[in-house]
Amino acid sequence: LEPWNTSVRKNRPVASTLSSPTKAKKFLSETVQSLGGKSTKLDTYTSSIVVPKATAPSSYTSAWEPYIAANLHLFTVPLAIFLRRARELDFSPRDFHKSLSYVQKVFRVYTPEIVQVLNRLLSPQSRHGPLNDIITQHERILGEFCPPSGLSLSSCEQDMHNLLEEIYLQHQKKVRELDIIDRFAQRIEGLLGQ
């Protein structure tokens, strides 16, 4: 959902001798021949997407607004579903941090800038804006699976409130159950950033 926050990392470094497709082809051919014509996983040049941590800041810029418009309902509908279902996560002391991590990963996508863009694109005034053609095409592609018009992020407010309330109440319950040594250890961990 947030390609502006991903980075592509080569699994095998590319030597400077691979600066052109011809040189790269020659290098790969020689490598395969030196292994007796057999290719191994070490011979392949693959990329992997590195997704940032849940607490890492977003690197979103307004240049990505057309991307959001082209995928508008893929930003809004899964969020609404997640907010409804996230209260089913286990926020007991045993799994609190794991469940909270899931919530943080979703919330990190929806920075104030992105929420503002989504609200603007979902508003009736956007039907006359520069991205109207992109939104119309997106809805045409979704066809019968397109959500009804009039969808807004404000319809998710109550579910968001309920989720945050559940997290807070479970955290408070956990804190009350800690004895003095556990509380002291927790504060030290918090100060050390662990």
PDB file of C-alpha atoms in Angstrom:
ATOM      1  CA  LEU A   1       0.000   0.000   0.000  1.00  0.00           C
ATOM      2  CA  GLU A   2       2.885   2.368   0.430  1.00  0.00           C
ATOM      3  CA  PRO A   3       5.422   2.008  -2.371  1.00  0.00           C
ATOM      4  CA  TRP A   4       6.989   5.339  -1.382  1.00  0.00           C
ATOM      5  CA  ASN A   5       8.272   3.643   1.785  1.00  0.00           C
ATOM      6  CA  THR A   6       9.852   0.584   0.207  1.00  0.00           C
ATOM      7  CA  SER A   7      13.332   0.224  -1.128  1.00  0.00           C
ATOM      8  CA  VAL A   8      14.694  -2.366  -3.490  1.00  0.00           C
ATOM      9  CA  ARG A   9      17.862  -4.050  -2.340  1.00  0.00           C
ATOM     10  CA  LYS A  10      20.004  -6.318  -4.449  1.00  0.00           C
ATOM     11  CA  ASN A  11      20.612  -9.702  -2.835  1.00  0.00           C
ATOM     12  CA  ARG A  12      23.943  -9.964  -4.634  1.00  0.00           C
ATOM     13  CA  PRO A  13      26.049  -6.856  -5.193  1.00  0.00           C
ATOM     14  CA  VAL A  14      26.555  -5.811  -8.785  1.00  0.00           C
ATOM     15  CA  ALA A  15      30.166  -5.239  -9.731  1.00  0.00           C
ATOM     16  CA  SER A  16      31.147  -2.091 -11.602  1.00  0.00           C
ATOM     17  CA  THR A  17      32.019  -4.312 -14.591  1.00  0.00           C
ATOM     18  CA  LEU A  18      28.281  -4.866 -15.026  1.00  0.00           C
ATOM     19  CA  SER A  19      27.608  -1.293 -16.083  1.00  0.00           C
ATOM     20  CA  SER A  20      25.990  -2.278 -19.380  1.00  0.00           C
ATOM     21  CA  PRO A  21      23.651  -5.095 -20.424  1.00  0.00           C
ATOM     22  CA  THR A  22      26.355  -6.558 -22.669  1.00  0.00           C
ATOM     23  CA  LYS A  23      28.903  -6.704 -19.856  1.00  0.00           C
ATOM     24  CA  ALA A  24      26.304  -8.175 -17.492  1.00  0.00           C
ATOM     25  CA  LYS A  25      25.398 -10.885 -19.999  1.00  0.00           C
ATOM     26  CA  LYS A  26      29.070 -11.737 -20.521  1.00  0.00           C
ATOM     27  CA  PHE A  27      29.688 -11.909 -16.750  1.00  0.00           C
ATOM     28  CA  LEU A  28      26.670 -14.171 -16.187  1.00  0.00           C
ATOM     29  CA  SER A  29      27.626 -16.449 -19.086  1.00  0.00           C
ATOM     30  CA  GLU A  30      31.169 -16.835 -17.754  1.00  0.00           C
ATOM     31  CA  THR A  31      29.894 -17.522 -14.242  1.00  0.00           C
ATOM     32  CA  VAL A  32      27.506 -20.224 -15.445  1.00  0.00           C
ATOM     33  CA  GLN A  33      30.223 -21.795 -17.627  1.00  0.00           C
ATOM     34  CA  SER A  34      32.681 -21.855 -14.733  1.00  0.00           C
ATOM     35  CA  LEU A  35      30.167 -23.908 -12.780  1.00  0.00           C
ATOM     36  CA  GLY A  36      29.964 -26.482 -15.516  1.00  0.00           C
ATOM     37  CA  GLY A  37      26.883 -24.988 -17.131  1.00  0.00           C
ATOM     38  CA  LYS A  38      24.791 -25.333 -13.993  1.00  0.00           C
ATOM     39  CA  SER A  39      23.132 -22.362 -12.411  1.00  0.00           C
ATOM     40  CA  THR A  40      22.777 -22.042  -8.663  1.00  0.00           C
ATOM     41  CA  LYS A  41      20.831 -19.664  -6.466  1.00  0.00           C
ATOM     42  CA  LEU A  42      24.065 -17.736  -5.980  1.00  0.00           C
ATOM     43  CA  ASP A  43      24.179 -16.987  -9.701  1.00  0.00           C
ATOM     44  CA  THR A  44      20.884 -15.155  -9.799  1.00  0.00           C
ATOM     45  CA  TYR A  45      20.443 -11.466  -9.309  1.00  0.00           C
ATOM     46  CA  THR A  46      17.223 -10.951  -7.473  1.00  0.00           C
ATOM     47  CA  SER A  47      15.788  -8.003  -5.666  1.00  0.00           C
ATOM     48  CA  SER A  48      13.866  -7.933  -2.456  1.00  0.00           C
ATOM     49  CA  ILE A  49      11.556  -5.276  -1.135  1.00  0.00           C
ATOM     50  CA  VAL A  50      12.538  -3.954   2.251  1.00  0.00           C
ATOM     51  CA  VAL A  51       9.476  -2.755   4.126  1.00  0.00           C
ATOM     52  CA  PRO A  52      10.203  -0.194   6.848  1.00  0.00           C
ATOM     53  CA  LYS A  53       9.512  -0.860  10.519  1.00  0.00           C
ATOM     54  CA  ALA A  54       6.120   0.010  11.958  1.00  0.00           C
ATOM     55  CA  THR A  55       7.557   3.004  13.792  1.00  0.00           C
ATOM     56  CA  ALA A  56       9.626   4.383  10.879  1.00  0.00           C
ATOM     57  CA  PRO A  57       8.485   7.726   9.483  1.00  0.00           C
ATOM     58  CA  SER A  58       6.765   7.799   6.109  1.00  0.00           C
ATOM     59  CA  SER A  59       8.504   9.285   3.088  1.00  0.00           C
ATOM     60  CA  TYR A  60       5.258  10.103   1.234  1.00  0.00           C
ATOM     61  CA  THR A  61       5.264  13.101  -1.110  1.00  0.00           C
ATOM     62  CA  SER A  62       2.440  14.643  -3.118  1.00  0.00           C
ATOM     63  CA  ALA A  63       3.940  13.113  -6.273  1.00  0.00           C
ATOM     64  CA  TRP A  64       2.244   9.854  -5.178  1.00  0.00           C
ATOM     65  CA  GLU A  65      -1.262  11.365  -5.158  1.00  0.00           C
ATOM     66  CA  PRO A  66      -2.147   9.951  -8.625  1.00  0.00           C
ATOM     67  CA  TYR A  67      -1.108   6.500  -7.361  1.00  0.00           C
ATOM     68  CA  ILE A  68      -3.486   6.842  -4.417  1.00  0.00           C
ATOM     69  CA  ALA A  69      -6.251   8.019  -6.777  1.00  0.00           C
ATOM     70  CA  ALA A  70      -5.643   5.003  -9.035  1.00  0.00           C
ATOM     71  CA  ASN A  71      -5.959   2.687  -6.022  1.00  0.00           C
ATOM     72  CA  LEU A  72      -8.402   4.729  -3.944  1.00  0.00           C
ATOM     73  CA  HIS A  73     -10.675   1.947  -2.744  1.00  0.00           C
ATOM     74  CA  LEU A  74      -7.690  -0.287  -2.020  1.00  0.00           C
ATOM     75  CA  PHE A  75      -6.721   2.276   0.600  1.00  0.00           C
ATOM     76  CA  THR A  76     -10.167   2.787   2.114  1.00  0.00           C
ATOM     77  CA  VAL A  77     -12.017  -0.533   2.099  1.00  0.00           C
ATOM     78  CA  PRO A  78      -9.254  -2.677   3.684  1.00  0.00           C
ATOM     79  CA  LEU A  79      -8.819   0.002   6.369  1.00  0.00           C
ATOM     80  CA  ALA A  80     -12.512  -0.120   7.225  1.00  0.00           C
ATOM     81  CA  ILE A  81     -12.417  -3.917   7.386  1.00  0.00           C
ATOM     82  CA  PHE A  82      -9.250  -3.910   9.487  1.00  0.00           C
ATOM     83  CA  LEU A  83     -10.668  -1.424  11.989  1.00  0.00           C
ATOM     84  CA  ARG A  84     -13.756  -3.579  12.457  1.00  0.00           C
ATOM     85  CA  ARG A  85     -11.803  -6.809  12.854  1.00  0.00           C
ATOM     86  CA  ALA A  86      -8.762  -5.521  14.779  1.00  0.00           C
ATOM     87  CA  ARG A  87     -10.650  -5.592  18.079  1.00  0.00           C
ATOM     88  CA  GLU A  88     -10.497  -9.381  17.728  1.00  0.00           C
ATOM     89  CA  LEU A  89      -6.712  -9.272  18.069  1.00  0.00           C
ATOM     90  CA  ASP A  90      -5.371 -10.595  21.345  1.00  0.00           C
ATOM     91  CA  PHE A  91      -4.383  -7.590  23.460  1.00  0.00           C
ATOM     92  CA  SER A  92      -3.822  -9.685  26.560  1.00  0.00           C
ATOM     93  CA  PRO A  93      -0.440  -9.211  28.288  1.00  0.00           C
ATOM     94  CA  ARG A  94       0.927 -12.318  26.552  1.00  0.00           C
ATOM     95  CA  ASP A  95       0.327 -11.050  22.974  1.00  0.00           C
ATOM     96  CA  PHE A  96      -0.115  -7.313  23.544  1.00  0.00           C
ATOM     97  CA  HIS A  97       3.045  -6.176  21.739  1.00  0.00           C
ATOM     98  CA  LYS A  98       2.503  -8.532  18.811  1.00  0.00           C
ATOM     99  CA  SER A  99      -1.069  -7.315  18.292  1.00  0.00           C
ATOM    100  CA  LEU A 100      -0.058  -3.695  18.785  1.00  0.00           C
ATOM    101  CA  SER A 101       2.628  -4.166  16.137  1.00  0.00           C
ATOM    102  CA  TYR A 102      -0.041  -5.215  13.619  1.00  0.00           C
ATOM    103  CA  VAL A 103      -2.048  -2.109  14.393  1.00  0.00           C
ATOM    104  CA  GLN A 104       1.035   0.118  14.106  1.00  0.00           C
ATOM    105  CA  LYS A 105       1.924  -1.366  10.713  1.00  0.00           C
ATOM    106  CA  VAL A 106      -1.505  -0.472   9.383  1.00  0.00           C
ATOM    107  CA  PHE A 107      -1.627   2.957  11.007  1.00  0.00           C
ATOM    108  CA  ARG A 108       1.806   3.939   9.703  1.00  0.00           C
ATOM    109  CA  VAL A 109       0.375   3.822   6.175  1.00  0.00           C
ATOM    110  CA  TYR A 110      -2.275   6.409   7.050  1.00  0.00           C
ATOM    111  CA  THR A 111      -0.163   9.463   7.859  1.00  0.00           C
ATOM    112  CA  PRO A 112      -1.966  12.813   8.218  1.00  0.00           C
ATOM    113  CA  GLU A 113      -0.916  13.710   4.657  1.00  0.00           C
ATOM    114  CA  ILE A 114      -2.387  10.499   3.224  1.00  0.00           C
ATOM    115  CA  VAL A 115      -5.597  10.846   5.244  1.00  0.00           C
ATOM    116  CA  GLN A 116      -5.940  14.381   3.896  1.00  0.00           C
ATOM    117  CA  VAL A 117      -5.437  13.130   0.315  1.00  0.00           C
ATOM    118  CA  LEU A 118      -7.944  10.307   0.834  1.00  0.00           C
ATOM    119  CA  ASN A 119     -10.534  12.685   2.281  1.00  0.00           C
ATOM    120  CA  ARG A 120     -10.040  15.068  -0.640  1.00  0.00           C
ATOM    121  CA  LEU A 121     -10.298  12.255  -3.231  1.00  0.00           C
ATOM    122  CA  LEU A 122     -13.416  10.822  -1.570  1.00  0.00           C
ATOM    123  CA  SER A 123     -15.171  14.186  -1.403  1.00  0.00           C
ATOM    124  CA  PRO A 124     -17.827  15.054  -4.017  1.00  0.00           C
ATOM    125  CA  GLN A 125     -15.683  18.032  -5.106  1.00  0.00           C
ATOM    126  CA  SER A 126     -12.975  15.625  -6.344  1.00  0.00           C
ATOM    127  CA  ARG A 127     -15.335  14.631  -9.173  1.00  0.00           C
ATOM    128  CA  HIS A 128     -14.412  17.936 -10.768  1.00  0.00           C
ATOM    129  CA  GLY A 129     -10.704  17.817  -9.921  1.00  0.00           C
ATOM    130  CA  PRO A 130      -7.671  16.903 -11.991  1.00  0.00           C
ATOM    131  CA  LEU A 131      -7.623  13.277 -10.775  1.00  0.00           C
ATOM    132  CA  ASN A 132     -11.275  12.591 -11.635  1.00  0.00           C
ATOM    133  CA  ASP A 133     -10.364  10.556 -14.740  1.00  0.00           C
ATOM    134  CA  ILE A 134      -8.046   8.336 -12.707  1.00  0.00           C
ATOM    135  CA  ILE A 135     -10.681   7.735 -10.025  1.00  0.00           C
ATOM    136  CA  THR A 136     -13.358   7.037 -12.651  1.00  0.00           C
ATOM    137  CA  GLN A 137     -11.106   4.515 -14.384  1.00  0.00           C
ATOM    138  CA  HIS A 138     -10.318   2.851 -11.038  1.00  0.00           C
ATOM    139  CA  GLU A 139     -14.035   2.496 -10.281  1.00  0.00           C
ATOM    140  CA  ARG A 140     -14.730   1.202 -13.806  1.00  0.00           C
ATOM    141  CA  ILE A 141     -12.033  -1.465 -13.383  1.00  0.00           C
ATOM    142  CA  LEU A 142     -13.533  -2.551 -10.042  1.00  0.00           C
ATOM    143  CA  GLY A 143     -16.927  -2.808 -11.695  1.00  0.00           C
ATOM    144  CA  GLU A 144     -19.468  -4.542  -9.458  1.00  0.00           C
ATOM    145  CA  PHE A 145     -16.875  -4.774  -6.685  1.00  0.00           C
ATOM    146  CA  CYS A 146     -16.628  -1.000  -6.410  1.00  0.00           C
ATOM    147  CA  PRO A 147     -17.946   0.261  -3.067  1.00  0.00           C
ATOM    148  CA  PRO A 148     -20.939   2.607  -3.153  1.00  0.00           C
ATOM    149  CA  SER A 149     -20.275   6.279  -3.682  1.00  0.00           C
ATOM    150  CA  GLY A 150     -20.369   8.457  -0.607  1.00  0.00           C
ATOM    151  CA  LEU A 151     -17.731   6.419   1.211  1.00  0.00           C
ATOM    152  CA  SER A 152     -15.614   8.509   3.577  1.00  0.00           C
ATOM    153  CA  LEU A 153     -13.012   7.977   6.220  1.00  0.00           C
ATOM    154  CA  SER A 154     -15.298   9.597   8.774  1.00  0.00           C
ATOM    155  CA  SER A 155     -17.408   6.428   8.620  1.00  0.00           C
ATOM    156  CA  CYS A 156     -14.419   4.632  10.183  1.00  0.00           C
ATOM    157  CA  GLU A 157     -14.144   7.013  13.154  1.00  0.00           C
ATOM    158  CA  GLN A 158     -16.241   4.963  15.572  1.00  0.00           C
ATOM    159  CA  ASP A 159     -14.384   1.741  14.745  1.00  0.00           C
ATOM    160  CA  MET A 160     -11.062   3.557  15.183  1.00  0.00           C
ATOM    161  CA  HIS A 161     -12.216   4.948  18.520  1.00  0.00           C
ATOM    162  CA  ASN A 162     -13.352   1.501  19.686  1.00  0.00           C
ATOM    163  CA  LEU A 163     -10.042  -0.096  18.687  1.00  0.00           C
ATOM    164  CA  LEU A 164      -7.943   2.536  20.446  1.00  0.00           C
ATOM    165  CA  GLU A 165     -10.157   2.273  23.509  1.00  0.00           C
ATOM    166  CA  GLU A 166      -9.684  -1.526  23.555  1.00  0.00           C
ATOM    167  CA  ILE A 167      -5.912  -1.142  23.297  1.00  0.00           C
ATOM    168  CA  TYR A 168      -5.859   1.441  26.073  1.00  0.00           C
ATOM    169  CA  LEU A 169      -8.057  -0.594  28.417  1.00  0.00           C
ATOM    170  CA  GLN A 170      -5.996  -3.752  27.887  1.00  0.00           C
ATOM    171  CA  HIS A 171      -2.784  -1.801  28.474  1.00  0.00           C
ATOM    172  CA  GLN A 172      -4.145  -0.299  31.675  1.00  0.00           C
ATOM    173  CA  LYS A 173      -5.209  -3.757  32.835  1.00  0.00           C
ATOM    174  CA  LYS A 174      -1.713  -5.066  32.139  1.00  0.00           C
ATOM    175  CA  VAL A 175      -0.100  -2.198  34.067  1.00  0.00           C
ATOM    176  CA  ARG A 176      -2.347  -2.761  37.087  1.00  0.00           C
ATOM    177  CA  GLU A 177      -1.356  -6.452  37.156  1.00  0.00           C
ATOM    178  CA  LEU A 178       2.369  -5.685  37.265  1.00  0.00           C
ATOM    179  CA  ASP A 179       4.121  -5.706  40.595  1.00  0.00           C
ATOM    180  CA  ILE A 180       6.642  -3.016  41.571  1.00  0.00           C
ATOM    181  CA  ILE A 181       9.670  -4.880  40.148  1.00  0.00           C
ATOM    182  CA  ASP A 182       7.952  -5.482  36.822  1.00  0.00           C
ATOM    183  CA  ARG A 183       7.003  -1.800  36.596  1.00  0.00           C
ATOM    184  CA  PHE A 184      10.586  -0.765  37.335  1.00  0.00           C
ATOM    185  CA  ALA A 185      11.920  -3.186  34.687  1.00  0.00           C
ATOM    186  CA  GLN A 186       9.370  -1.916  32.169  1.00  0.00           C
ATOM    187  CA  ARG A 187      10.428   1.696  32.718  1.00  0.00           C
ATOM    188  CA  ILE A 188      14.085   0.808  32.284  1.00  0.00           C
ATOM    189  CA  GLU A 189      13.269  -1.028  29.037  1.00  0.00           C
ATOM    190  CA  GLY A 190      11.303   1.999  27.876  1.00  0.00           C
ATOM    191  CA  LEU A 191      14.219   4.316  28.597  1.00  0.00           C
ATOM    192  CA  LEU A 192      16.661   2.033  26.799  1.00  0.00           C
ATOM    193  CA  GLY A 193      14.327   1.751  23.815  1.00  0.00           C
ATOM    194  CA  GLN A 194      14.040  -2.020  23.837  1.00  0.00           C
TER     195      GLN A 194
END
